[in-house]
CSV table of C-alpha atoms in Angstrom, one decimal:
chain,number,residue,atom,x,y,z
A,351,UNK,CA,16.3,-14.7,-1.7
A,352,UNK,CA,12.6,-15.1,-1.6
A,353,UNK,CA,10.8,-11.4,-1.1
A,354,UNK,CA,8.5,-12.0,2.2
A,355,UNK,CA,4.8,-11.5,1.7
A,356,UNK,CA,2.9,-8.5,2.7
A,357,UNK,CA,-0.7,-8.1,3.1
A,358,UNK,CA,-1.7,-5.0,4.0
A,359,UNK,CA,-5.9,-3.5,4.7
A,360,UNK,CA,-6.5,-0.1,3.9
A,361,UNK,CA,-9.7,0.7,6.2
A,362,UNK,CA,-10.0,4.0,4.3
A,363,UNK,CA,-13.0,6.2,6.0
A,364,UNK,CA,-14.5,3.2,8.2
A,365,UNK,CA,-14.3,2.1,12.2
A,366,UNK,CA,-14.9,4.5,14.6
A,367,UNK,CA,-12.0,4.0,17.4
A,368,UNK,CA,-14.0,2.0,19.4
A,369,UNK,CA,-15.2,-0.4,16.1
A,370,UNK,CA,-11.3,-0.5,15.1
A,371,UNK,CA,-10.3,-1.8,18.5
A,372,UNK,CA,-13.3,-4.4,18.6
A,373,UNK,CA,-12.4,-5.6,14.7
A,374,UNK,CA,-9.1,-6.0,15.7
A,375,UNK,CA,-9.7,-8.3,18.6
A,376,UNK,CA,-11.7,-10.3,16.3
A,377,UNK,CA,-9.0,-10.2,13.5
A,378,UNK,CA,-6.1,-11.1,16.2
A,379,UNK,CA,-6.2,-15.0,16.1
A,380,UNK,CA,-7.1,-15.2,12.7
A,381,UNK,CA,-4.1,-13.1,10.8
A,382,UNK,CA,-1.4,-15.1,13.2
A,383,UNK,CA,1.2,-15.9,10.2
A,384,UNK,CA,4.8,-15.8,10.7
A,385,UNK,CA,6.2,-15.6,7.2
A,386,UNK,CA,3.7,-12.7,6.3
A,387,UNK,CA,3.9,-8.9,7.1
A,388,UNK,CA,0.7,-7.6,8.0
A,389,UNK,CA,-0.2,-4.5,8.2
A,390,UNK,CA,-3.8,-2.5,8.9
A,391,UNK,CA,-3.7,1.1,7.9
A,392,UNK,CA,-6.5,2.6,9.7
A,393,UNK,CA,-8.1,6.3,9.7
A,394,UNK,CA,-6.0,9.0,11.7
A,395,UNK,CA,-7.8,8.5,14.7
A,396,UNK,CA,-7.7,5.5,15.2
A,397,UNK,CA,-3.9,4.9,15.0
A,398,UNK,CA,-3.7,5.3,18.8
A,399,UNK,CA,-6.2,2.6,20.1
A,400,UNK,CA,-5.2,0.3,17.3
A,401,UNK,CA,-2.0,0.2,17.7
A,402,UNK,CA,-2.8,-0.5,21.5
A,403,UNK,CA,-4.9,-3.5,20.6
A,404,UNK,CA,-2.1,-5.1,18.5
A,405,UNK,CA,0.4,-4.9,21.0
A,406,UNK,CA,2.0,-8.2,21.2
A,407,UNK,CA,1.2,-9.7,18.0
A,408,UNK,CA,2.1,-10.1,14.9
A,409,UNK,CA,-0.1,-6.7,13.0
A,410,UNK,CA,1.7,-3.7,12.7
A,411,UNK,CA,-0.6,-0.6,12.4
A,412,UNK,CA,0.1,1.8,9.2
A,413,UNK,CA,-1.3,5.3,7.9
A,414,UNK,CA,-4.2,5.8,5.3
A,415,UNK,CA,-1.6,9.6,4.2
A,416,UNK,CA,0.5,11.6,5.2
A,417,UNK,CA,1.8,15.8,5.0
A,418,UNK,CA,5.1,16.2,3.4
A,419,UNK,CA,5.9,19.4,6.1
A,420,UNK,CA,7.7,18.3,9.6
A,421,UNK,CA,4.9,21.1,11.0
A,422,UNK,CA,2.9,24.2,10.7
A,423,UNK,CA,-0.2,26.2,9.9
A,424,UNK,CA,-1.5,23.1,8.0
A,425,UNK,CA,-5.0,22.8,9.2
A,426,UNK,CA,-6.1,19.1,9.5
A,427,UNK,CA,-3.0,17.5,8.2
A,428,UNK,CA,-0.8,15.0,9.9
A,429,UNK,CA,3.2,15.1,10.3
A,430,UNK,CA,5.4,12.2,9.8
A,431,UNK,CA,6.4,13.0,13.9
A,432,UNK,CA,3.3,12.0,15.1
A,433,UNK,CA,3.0,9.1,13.1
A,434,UNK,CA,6.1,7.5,14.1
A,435,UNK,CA,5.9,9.1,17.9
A,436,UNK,CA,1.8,7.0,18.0
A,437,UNK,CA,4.5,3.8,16.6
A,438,UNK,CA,2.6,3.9,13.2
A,439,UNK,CA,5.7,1.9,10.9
A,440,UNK,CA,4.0,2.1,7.3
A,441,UNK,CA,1.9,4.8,5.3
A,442,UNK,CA,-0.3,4.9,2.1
A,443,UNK,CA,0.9,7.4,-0.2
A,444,UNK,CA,-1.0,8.2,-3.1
A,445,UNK,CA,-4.0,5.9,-3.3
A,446,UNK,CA,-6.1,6.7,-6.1
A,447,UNK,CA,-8.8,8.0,-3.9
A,448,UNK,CA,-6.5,11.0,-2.6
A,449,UNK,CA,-5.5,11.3,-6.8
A,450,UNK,CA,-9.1,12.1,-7.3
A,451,UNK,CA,-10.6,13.6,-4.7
A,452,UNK,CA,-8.2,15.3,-2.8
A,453,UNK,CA,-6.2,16.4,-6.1
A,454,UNK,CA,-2.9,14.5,-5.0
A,455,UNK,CA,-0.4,14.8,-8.2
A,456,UNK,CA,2.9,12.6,-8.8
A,457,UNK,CA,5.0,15.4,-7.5
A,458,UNK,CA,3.0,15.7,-3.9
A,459,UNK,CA,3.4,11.8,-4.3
A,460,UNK,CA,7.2,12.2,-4.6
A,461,UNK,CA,7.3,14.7,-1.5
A,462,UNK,CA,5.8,12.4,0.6
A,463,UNK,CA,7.6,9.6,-0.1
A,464,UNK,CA,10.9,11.5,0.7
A,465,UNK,CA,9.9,13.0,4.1
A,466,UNK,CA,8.5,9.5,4.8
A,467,UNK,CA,11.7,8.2,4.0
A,468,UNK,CA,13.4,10.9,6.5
A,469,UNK,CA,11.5,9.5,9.2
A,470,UNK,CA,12.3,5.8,8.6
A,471,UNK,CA,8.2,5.3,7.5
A,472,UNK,CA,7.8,2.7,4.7
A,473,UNK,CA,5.5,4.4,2.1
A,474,UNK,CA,3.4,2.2,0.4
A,475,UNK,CA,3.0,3.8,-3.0
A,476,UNK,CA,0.1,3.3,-5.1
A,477,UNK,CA,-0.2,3.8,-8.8
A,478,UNK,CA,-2.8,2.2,-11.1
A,479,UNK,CA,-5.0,3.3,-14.0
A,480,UNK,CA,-8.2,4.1,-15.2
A,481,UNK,CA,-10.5,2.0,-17.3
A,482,UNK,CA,-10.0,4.4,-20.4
A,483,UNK,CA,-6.3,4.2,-20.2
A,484,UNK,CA,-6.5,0.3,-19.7
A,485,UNK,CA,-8.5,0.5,-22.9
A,486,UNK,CA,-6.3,2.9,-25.0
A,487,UNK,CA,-3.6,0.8,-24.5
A,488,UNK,CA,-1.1,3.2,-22.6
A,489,UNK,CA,-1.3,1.4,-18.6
A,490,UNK,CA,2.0,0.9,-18.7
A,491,UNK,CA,3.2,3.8,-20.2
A,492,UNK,CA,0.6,5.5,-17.8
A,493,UNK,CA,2.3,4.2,-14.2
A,494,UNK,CA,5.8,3.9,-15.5
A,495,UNK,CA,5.5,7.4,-15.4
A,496,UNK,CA,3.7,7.6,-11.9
A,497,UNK,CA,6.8,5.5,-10.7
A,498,UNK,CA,9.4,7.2,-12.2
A,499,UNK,CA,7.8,10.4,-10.4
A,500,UNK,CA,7.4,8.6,-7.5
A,501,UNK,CA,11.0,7.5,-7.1
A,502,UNK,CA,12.6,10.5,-7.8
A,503,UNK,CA,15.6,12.0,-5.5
A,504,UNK,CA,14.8,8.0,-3.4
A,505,UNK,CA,18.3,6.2,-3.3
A,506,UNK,CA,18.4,2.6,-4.1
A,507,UNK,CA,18.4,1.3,-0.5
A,508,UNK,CA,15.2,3.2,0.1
A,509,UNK,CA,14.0,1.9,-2.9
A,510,UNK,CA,14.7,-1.4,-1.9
A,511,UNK,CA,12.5,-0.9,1.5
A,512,UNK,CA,9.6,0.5,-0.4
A,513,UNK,CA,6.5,-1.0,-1.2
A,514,UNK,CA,4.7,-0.4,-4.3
A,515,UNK,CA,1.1,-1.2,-4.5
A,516,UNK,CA,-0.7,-1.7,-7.9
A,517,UNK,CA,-4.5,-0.9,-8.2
A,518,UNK,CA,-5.9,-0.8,-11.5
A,519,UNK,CA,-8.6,1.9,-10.2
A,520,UNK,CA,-11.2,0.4,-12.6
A,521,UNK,CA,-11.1,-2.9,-10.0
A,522,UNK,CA,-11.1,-0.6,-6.9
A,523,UNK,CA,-14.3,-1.2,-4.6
A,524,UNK,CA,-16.1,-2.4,-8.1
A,525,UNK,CA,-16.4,-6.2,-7.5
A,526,UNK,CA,-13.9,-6.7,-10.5
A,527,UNK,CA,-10.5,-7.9,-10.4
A,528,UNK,CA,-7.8,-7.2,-12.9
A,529,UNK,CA,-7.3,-11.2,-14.3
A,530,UNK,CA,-4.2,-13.4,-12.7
A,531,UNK,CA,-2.1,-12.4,-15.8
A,532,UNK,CA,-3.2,-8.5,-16.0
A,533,UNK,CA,-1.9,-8.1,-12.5
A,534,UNK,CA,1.5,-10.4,-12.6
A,535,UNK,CA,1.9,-8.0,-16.6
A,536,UNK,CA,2.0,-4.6,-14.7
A,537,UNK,CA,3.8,-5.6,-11.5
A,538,UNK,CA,6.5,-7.3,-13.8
A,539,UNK,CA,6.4,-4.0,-15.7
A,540,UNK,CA,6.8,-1.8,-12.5
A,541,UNK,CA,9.5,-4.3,-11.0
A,542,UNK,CA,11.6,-3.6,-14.6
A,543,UNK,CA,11.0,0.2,-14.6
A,544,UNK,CA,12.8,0.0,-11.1
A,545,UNK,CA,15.5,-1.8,-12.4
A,546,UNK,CA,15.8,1.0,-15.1
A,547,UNK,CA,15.8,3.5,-12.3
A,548,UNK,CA,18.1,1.7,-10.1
A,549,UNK,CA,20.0,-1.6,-10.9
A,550,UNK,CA,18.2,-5.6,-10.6
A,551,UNK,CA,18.9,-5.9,-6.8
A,552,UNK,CA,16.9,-3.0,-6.0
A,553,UNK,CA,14.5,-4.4,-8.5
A,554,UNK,CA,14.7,-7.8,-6.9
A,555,UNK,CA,14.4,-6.5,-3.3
A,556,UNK,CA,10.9,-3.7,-3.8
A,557,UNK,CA,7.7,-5.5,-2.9
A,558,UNK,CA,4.9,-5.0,-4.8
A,559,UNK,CA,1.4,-5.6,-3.9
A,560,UNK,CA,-2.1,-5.9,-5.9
A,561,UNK,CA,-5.1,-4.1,-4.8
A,562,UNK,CA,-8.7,-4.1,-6.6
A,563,UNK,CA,-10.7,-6.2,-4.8
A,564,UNK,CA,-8.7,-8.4,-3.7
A,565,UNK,CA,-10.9,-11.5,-2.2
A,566,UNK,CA,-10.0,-14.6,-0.4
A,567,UNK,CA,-11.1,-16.5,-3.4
A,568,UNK,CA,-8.4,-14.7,-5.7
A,569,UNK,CA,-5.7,-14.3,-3.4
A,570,UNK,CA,-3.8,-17.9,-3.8
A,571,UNK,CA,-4.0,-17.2,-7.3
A,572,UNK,CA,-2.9,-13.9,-7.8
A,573,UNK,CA,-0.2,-14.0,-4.5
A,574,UNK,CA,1.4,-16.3,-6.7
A,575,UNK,CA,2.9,-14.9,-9.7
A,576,UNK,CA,6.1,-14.3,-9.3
A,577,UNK,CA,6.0,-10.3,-9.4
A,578,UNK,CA,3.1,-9.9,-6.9
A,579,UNK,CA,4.4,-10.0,-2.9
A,580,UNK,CA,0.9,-9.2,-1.4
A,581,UNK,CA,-2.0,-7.2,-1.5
A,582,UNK,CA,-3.6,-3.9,-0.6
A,583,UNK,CA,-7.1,-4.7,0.1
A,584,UNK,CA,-10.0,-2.6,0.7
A,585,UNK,CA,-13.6,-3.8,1.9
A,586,UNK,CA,-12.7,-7.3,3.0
A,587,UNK,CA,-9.8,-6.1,5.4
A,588,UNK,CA,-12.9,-4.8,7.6
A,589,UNK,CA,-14.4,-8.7,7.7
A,590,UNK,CA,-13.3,-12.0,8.9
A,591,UNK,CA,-12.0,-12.8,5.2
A,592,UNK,CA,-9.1,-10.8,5.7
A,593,UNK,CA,-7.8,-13.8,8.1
A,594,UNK,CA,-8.5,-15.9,4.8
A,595,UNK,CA,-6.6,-13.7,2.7
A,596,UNK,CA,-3.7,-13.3,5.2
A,597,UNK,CA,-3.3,-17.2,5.1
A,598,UNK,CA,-3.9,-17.5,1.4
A,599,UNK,CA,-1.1,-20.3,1.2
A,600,UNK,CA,-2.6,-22.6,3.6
């Protein structure tokens, strides 16, 4: 059975509510696809208009993070209750960006990804390397370890519901995109580490995206290969392309 395609825009710190609502009626007719999840993952506060302005079609409004407590004296953090009482139905966990400057670490990955679980939430879990690691030789050695983290204490059938997003952090907001057969290498790699951890059905059923500046020139290409199901894109989510990178196939 063929894995369905999911495209996902991570707005990161962008769109005041008011801009989100007004780039989402722009965005509306031009991300209509039926075999394609799409999903926008917007700053916290904007979840509530967002998800008001995609009523009735086909985008389904996600979470930029997440707190791995149901509630509490956590100053500025956000519970997996609100998310899914605002009708938010994925969340980013672990983007690179939290790794570095929020001090994020596999385990907090790990928690988050269980209590996300708990709540019926599909994390998106990111992993990727840096260009030094790429260099030394040890990427995959690098995020098989950041998945195997990940995934601990997840049972297969949450496995199988996960999404896994690969960004080599080098091609994050840089202009520079990990080539066709870089990408389709460490997907393939993270699909067989899953199958270590779990069993070739579970491998067969995760979806795994590519992020790094993800364009709508290199999206046919790269949505492709048969280890990449979609993309996590950045900075052209927040334009017109994204409609172009939503229908890649056409």
């Amino acid at each position: 059975m063929a894995r369905r395609k999911i495209i996902a825009g991570n707005w990161k710190m962008n769109m005041t509510p008011s801009q989100a609502v007004a780039l989402i009626e722009t965005l509306k007719p031009l991300v209509k696809k039926d075999d394609v999840d799409v999903v926008f993952c917007v700053p916290a506060i904007d979840i509530i208009p967002a998800i008001e302005a995609a009523k009735d079609t086909n985008i389904q409004i996600g979470a930029e993070n997440m707190y791995f407590e149901e509630k509490g004296a956590y100053t500025g953090e956000i519970s997996p209750e609100m998310l899914v009482d605002a009708g938010v139905k994925y969340v980013i966990i672990g983007h690179s960006e939290r790794r570095e400057y929020f001090a994020e670490t596999d385990e907090t990955v790990n928690k988050k990804v269980l209590k996300a679980f708990e709540h019926d939430l599909t994390p998106i879990i990111c992993c990727g390397e840096t260009l030094t690691q790429r260099e030394q030789g040890v990427t995959i050695d690098f995020i098989r370890q950041q998945i195997k983290i990940a995934f601990l204490n997840v049972t297969a059938q949450q496995a199988a519901d996960a999404v896994i997003a690969y960004e080599p952090i080098w091609a994050i907001g840089t202009g520079k995109v990990a080539t066709t057969e870089q990408a389709q290498e460490v997907c393939k790699a993270i699909r067989d580490c899953i199958a270590e951890i779990y069993d070739e059905a579970t491998a067969a059923a995760i979806r795994i995206q590519y992020g790094g500046s993800v364009s709508a020139s290199s999206a046919p290409e790269l949505f492709a290969q048969a280890d990449i199901d979609g993309g996590l894109v950045g900075g052209a989510s927040l334009k017109k392309d994204f409609g172009q990178i939503v229908n890649y196939n056409k």
